[in-house]
Short mmCIF file of C-alpha atoms in Angstrom, two decimals:
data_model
loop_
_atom_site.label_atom_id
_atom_site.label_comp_id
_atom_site.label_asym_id
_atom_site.label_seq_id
_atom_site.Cartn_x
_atom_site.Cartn_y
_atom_site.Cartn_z
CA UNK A 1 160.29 104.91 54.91
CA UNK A 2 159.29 106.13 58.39
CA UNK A 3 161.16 105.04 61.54
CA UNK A 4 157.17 103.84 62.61
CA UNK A 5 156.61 102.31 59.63
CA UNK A 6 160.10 100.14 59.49
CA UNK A 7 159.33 99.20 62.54
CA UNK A 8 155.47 98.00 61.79
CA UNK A 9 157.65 96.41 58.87
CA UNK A 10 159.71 94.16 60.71
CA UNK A 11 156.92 92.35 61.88
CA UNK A 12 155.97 91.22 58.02
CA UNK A 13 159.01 90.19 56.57
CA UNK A 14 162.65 89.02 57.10
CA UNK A 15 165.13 91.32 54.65
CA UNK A 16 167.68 89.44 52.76
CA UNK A 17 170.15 90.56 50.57
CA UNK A 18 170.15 88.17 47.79
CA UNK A 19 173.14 89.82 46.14
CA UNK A 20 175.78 90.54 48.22
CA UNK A 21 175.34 88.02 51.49
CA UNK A 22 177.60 86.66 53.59
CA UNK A 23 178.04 83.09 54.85
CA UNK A 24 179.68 80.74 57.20
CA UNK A 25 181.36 82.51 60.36
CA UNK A 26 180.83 85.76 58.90
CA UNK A 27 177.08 85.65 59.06
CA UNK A 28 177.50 84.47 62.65
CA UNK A 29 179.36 87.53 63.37
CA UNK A 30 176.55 89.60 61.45
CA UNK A 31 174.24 88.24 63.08
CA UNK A 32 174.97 90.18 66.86
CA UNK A 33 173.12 93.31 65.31
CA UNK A 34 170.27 90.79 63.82
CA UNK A 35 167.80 93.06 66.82
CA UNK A 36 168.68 96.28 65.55
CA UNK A 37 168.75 95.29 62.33
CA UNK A 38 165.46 94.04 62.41
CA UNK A 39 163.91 96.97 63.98
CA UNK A 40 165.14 99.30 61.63
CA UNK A 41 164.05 96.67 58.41
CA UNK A 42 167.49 96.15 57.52
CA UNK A 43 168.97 93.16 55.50
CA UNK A 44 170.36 90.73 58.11
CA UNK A 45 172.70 88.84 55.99
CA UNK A 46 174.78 91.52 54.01
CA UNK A 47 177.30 94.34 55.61
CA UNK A 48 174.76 96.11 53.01
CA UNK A 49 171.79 97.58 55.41
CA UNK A 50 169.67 98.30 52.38
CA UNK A 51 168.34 101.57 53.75
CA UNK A 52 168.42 104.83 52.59
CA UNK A 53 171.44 107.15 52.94
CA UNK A 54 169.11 109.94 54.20
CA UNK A 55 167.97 107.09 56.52
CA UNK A 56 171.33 105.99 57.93
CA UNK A 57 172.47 109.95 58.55
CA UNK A 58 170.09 110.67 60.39
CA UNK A 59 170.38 107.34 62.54
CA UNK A 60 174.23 107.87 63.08
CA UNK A 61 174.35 111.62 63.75
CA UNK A 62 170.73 112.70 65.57
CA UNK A 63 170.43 109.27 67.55
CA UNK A 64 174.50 108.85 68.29
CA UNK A 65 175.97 112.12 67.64
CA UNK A 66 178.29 110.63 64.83
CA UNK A 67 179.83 113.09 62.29
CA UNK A 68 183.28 111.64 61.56
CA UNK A 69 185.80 108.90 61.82
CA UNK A 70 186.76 109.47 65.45
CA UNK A 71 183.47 110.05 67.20
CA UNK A 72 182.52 106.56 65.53
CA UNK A 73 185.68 104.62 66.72
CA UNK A 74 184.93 106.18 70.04
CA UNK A 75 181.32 105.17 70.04
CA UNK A 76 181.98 102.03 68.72
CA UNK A 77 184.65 100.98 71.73
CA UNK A 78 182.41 102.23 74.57
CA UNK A 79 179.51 99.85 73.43
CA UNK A 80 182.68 97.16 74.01
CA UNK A 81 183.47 98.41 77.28
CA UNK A 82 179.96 98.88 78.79
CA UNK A 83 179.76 95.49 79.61
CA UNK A 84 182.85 95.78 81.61
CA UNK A 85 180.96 97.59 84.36
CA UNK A 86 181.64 95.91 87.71
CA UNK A 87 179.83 98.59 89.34
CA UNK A 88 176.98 97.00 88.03
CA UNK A 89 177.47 93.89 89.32
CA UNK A 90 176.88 95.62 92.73
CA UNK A 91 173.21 96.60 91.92
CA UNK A 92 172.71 93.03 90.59
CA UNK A 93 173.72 91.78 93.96
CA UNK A 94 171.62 94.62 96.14
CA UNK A 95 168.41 93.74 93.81
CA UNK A 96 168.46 90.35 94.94
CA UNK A 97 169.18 91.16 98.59
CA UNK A 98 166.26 93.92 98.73
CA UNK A 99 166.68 93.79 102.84
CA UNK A 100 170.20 95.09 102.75
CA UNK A 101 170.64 96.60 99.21
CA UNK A 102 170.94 99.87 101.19
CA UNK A 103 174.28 99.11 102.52
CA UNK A 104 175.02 96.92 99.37
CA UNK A 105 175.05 100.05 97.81
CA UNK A 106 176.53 102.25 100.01
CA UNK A 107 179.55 100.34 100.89
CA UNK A 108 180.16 98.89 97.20
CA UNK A 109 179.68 101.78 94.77
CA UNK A 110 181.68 104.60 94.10
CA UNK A 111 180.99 107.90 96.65
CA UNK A 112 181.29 110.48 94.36
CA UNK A 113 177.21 111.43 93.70
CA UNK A 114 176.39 111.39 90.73
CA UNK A 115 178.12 108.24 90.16
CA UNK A 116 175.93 106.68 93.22
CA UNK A 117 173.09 108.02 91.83
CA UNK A 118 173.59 106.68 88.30
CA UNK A 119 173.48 103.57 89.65
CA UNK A 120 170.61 103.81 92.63
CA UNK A 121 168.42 104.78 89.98
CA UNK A 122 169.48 101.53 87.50
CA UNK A 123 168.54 99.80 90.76
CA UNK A 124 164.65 101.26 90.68
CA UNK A 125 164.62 100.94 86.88
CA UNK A 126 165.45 97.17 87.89
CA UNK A 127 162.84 96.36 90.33
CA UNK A 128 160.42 97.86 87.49
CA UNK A 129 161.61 96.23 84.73
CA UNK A 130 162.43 92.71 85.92
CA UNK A 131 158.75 91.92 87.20
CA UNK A 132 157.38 93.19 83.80
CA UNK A 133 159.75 90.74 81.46
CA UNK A 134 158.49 88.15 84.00
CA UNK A 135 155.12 88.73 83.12
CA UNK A 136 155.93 88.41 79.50
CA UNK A 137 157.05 85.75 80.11
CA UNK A 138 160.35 86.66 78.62
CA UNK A 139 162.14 85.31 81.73
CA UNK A 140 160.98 83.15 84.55
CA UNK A 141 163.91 84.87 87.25
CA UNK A 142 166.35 87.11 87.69
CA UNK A 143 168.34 84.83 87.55
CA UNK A 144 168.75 84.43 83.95
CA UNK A 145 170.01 87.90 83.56
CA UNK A 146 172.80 88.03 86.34
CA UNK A 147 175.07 86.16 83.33
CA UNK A 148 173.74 87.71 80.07
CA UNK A 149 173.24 91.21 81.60
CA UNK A 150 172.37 93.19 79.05
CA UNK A 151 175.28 92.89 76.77
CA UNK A 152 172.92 91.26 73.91
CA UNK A 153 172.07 95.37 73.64
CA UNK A 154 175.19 96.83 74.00
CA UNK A 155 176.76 94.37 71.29
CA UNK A 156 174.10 94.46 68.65
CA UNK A 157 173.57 97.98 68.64
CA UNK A 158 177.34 98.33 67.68
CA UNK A 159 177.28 95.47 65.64
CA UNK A 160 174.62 97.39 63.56
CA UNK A 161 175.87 100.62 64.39
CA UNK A 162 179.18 99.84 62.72
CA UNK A 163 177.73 98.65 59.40
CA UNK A 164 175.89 102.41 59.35
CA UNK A 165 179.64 103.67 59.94
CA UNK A 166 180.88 101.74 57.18
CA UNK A 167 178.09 102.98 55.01
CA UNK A 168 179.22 106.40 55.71
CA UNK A 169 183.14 105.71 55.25
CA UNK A 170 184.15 105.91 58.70
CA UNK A 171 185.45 102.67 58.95
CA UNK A 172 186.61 100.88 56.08
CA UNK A 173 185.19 96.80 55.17
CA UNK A 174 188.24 95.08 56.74
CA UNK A 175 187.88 97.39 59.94
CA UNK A 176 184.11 96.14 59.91
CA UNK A 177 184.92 92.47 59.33
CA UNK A 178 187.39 92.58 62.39
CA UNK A 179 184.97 94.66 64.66
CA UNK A 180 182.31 92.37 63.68
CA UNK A 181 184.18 89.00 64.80
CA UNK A 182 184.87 90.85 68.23
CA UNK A 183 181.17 91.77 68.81
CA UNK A 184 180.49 88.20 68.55
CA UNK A 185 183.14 86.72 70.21
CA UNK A 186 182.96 88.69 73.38
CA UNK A 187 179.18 88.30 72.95
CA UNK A 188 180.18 84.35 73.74
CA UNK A 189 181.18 85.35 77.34
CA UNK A 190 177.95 86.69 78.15
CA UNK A 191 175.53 85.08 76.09
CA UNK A 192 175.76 80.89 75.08
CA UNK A 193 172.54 80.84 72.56
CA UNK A 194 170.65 82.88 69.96
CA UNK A 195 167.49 82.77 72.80
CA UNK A 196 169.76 84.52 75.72
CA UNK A 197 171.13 86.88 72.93
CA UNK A 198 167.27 88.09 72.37
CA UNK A 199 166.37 88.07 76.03
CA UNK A 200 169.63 90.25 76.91
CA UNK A 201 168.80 92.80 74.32
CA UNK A 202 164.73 92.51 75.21
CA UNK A 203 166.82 93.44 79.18
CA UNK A 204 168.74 96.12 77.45
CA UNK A 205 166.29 98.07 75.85
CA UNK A 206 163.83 97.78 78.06
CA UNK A 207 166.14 99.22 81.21
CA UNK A 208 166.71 102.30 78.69
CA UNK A 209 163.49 102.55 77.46
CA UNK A 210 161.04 101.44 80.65
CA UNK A 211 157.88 99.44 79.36
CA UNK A 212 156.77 98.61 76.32
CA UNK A 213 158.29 95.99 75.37
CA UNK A 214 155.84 94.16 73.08
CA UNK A 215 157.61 95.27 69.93
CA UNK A 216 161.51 93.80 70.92
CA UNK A 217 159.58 90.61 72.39
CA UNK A 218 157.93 90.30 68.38
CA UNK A 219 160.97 91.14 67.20
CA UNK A 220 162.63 88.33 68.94
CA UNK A 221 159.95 86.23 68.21
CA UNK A 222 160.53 86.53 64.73
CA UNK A 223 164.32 86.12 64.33
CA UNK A 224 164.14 82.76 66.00
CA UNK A 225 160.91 81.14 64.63
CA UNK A 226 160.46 82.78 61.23
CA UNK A 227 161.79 80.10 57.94
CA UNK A 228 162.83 82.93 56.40
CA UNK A 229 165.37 83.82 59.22
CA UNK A 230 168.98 83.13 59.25
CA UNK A 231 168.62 82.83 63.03
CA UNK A 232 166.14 79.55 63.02
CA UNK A 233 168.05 76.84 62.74
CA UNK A 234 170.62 78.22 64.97
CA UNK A 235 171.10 77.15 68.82
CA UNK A 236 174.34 77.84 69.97
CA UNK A 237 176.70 81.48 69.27
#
């Protein structure tokens, strides 16, 4: 199955693994990569993706340069850490002073330059992408985001990420399990519901990828409303 075609996919049906699911707590935990999961028509309820080996290689080594054990545990961590940024805490606080966020900037961020231009450019990907999940209606303010950030991305693409690895036999079930509870736990800090979970990926993806966003917002759409979903009747992480 094409990566196009999985994706036209998700929009049609909710994959479930009727043999080997998880339940309880565990599914909770499982449930951080439900986004990525769903975009790549993957069961959402079993550390089972149901995709094709051929499929899953080329996921974990073209789109994350992952050929072993260690590059995974090191990928793995810095999707943890990424939300750690304080740095980027500074560009939230320029975006919302847009009179000042010169100086916001200047005296706040580190001076070496490409460092201050890593994050002067996250600043004009901001004042691009906020006003277009607006208009989607995905968010009403920016507001909603300075909590959240974008850590519903960074934790569900490793939450998925590390069922590929386990897949593979880079990390081993009980290394999964334990990874999986910390996704969602430090998830909680960021995120209180299923609905900011969605939005903060939605955020995520769309400061990487620009516009477009149509797809993650049907995607999101779909976890939380479909009957079929394990998301629906779920409020609170």
């Amino acid at each position: 199955m094409g990566l196009f075609s999985k994706f036209l996919n998700s929009f049609k049906s909710i994959r479930l693994n009727d043999k080997n699911k998880v339940s309880g707590y565990l599914l909770e935990h499982l449930l951080v990569g439900s986004m990525y999961a769903e975009q790549q028509s993957a069961y959402l309820n079993s550390y089972e993706t149901g995709l094709n080996k051929s499929d899953i290689i080329k996921l974990v080594e073209t789109y994350w340069g992952i050929s072993d054990q260690s590059q995974a545990i090191e990928i793995l961590q810095s999707l943890h850490t990424r939300n750690q940024d304080e740095d980027i805490d500074v560009v939230y606080k320029a975006f919302e002073n847009t009179e000042n966020y010169v100086d916001i900037l200047k005296s706040n961020l580190p001076n070496e330059e490409d460092v201050f231009e890593y994050y002067l450019e996250l600043f004009r990907t901001l004042k691009n992408v906020v006003p277009e999940l607006i208009e989607q209606k995905v968010i009403t303010d920016f507001t909603q985001l300075k909590k959240i950030k974008d850590s519903g991305w960074n934790y569900g693409r490793s939450v998925f990420l590390a069922r590929c690895c386990h897949e593979l036999g880079y990390i081993s079930e009980k290394e999964l399990i334990e990874y999986l509870a910390k996704s969602h736990r430090e998830l909680k800090k960021y995120c209180s519901t299923w609905k900011e979970y969605t939005t903060s990926y939605i955020f995520g993806r769309a400061i990487w990828g620009g516009g477009h966003n149509a797809g993650m917002i049907q995607i999101a759409d779909d976890l939380l409303n479909n009957s079929q979903s394990p998301l629906k009747n779920k409020t609170y992480i």
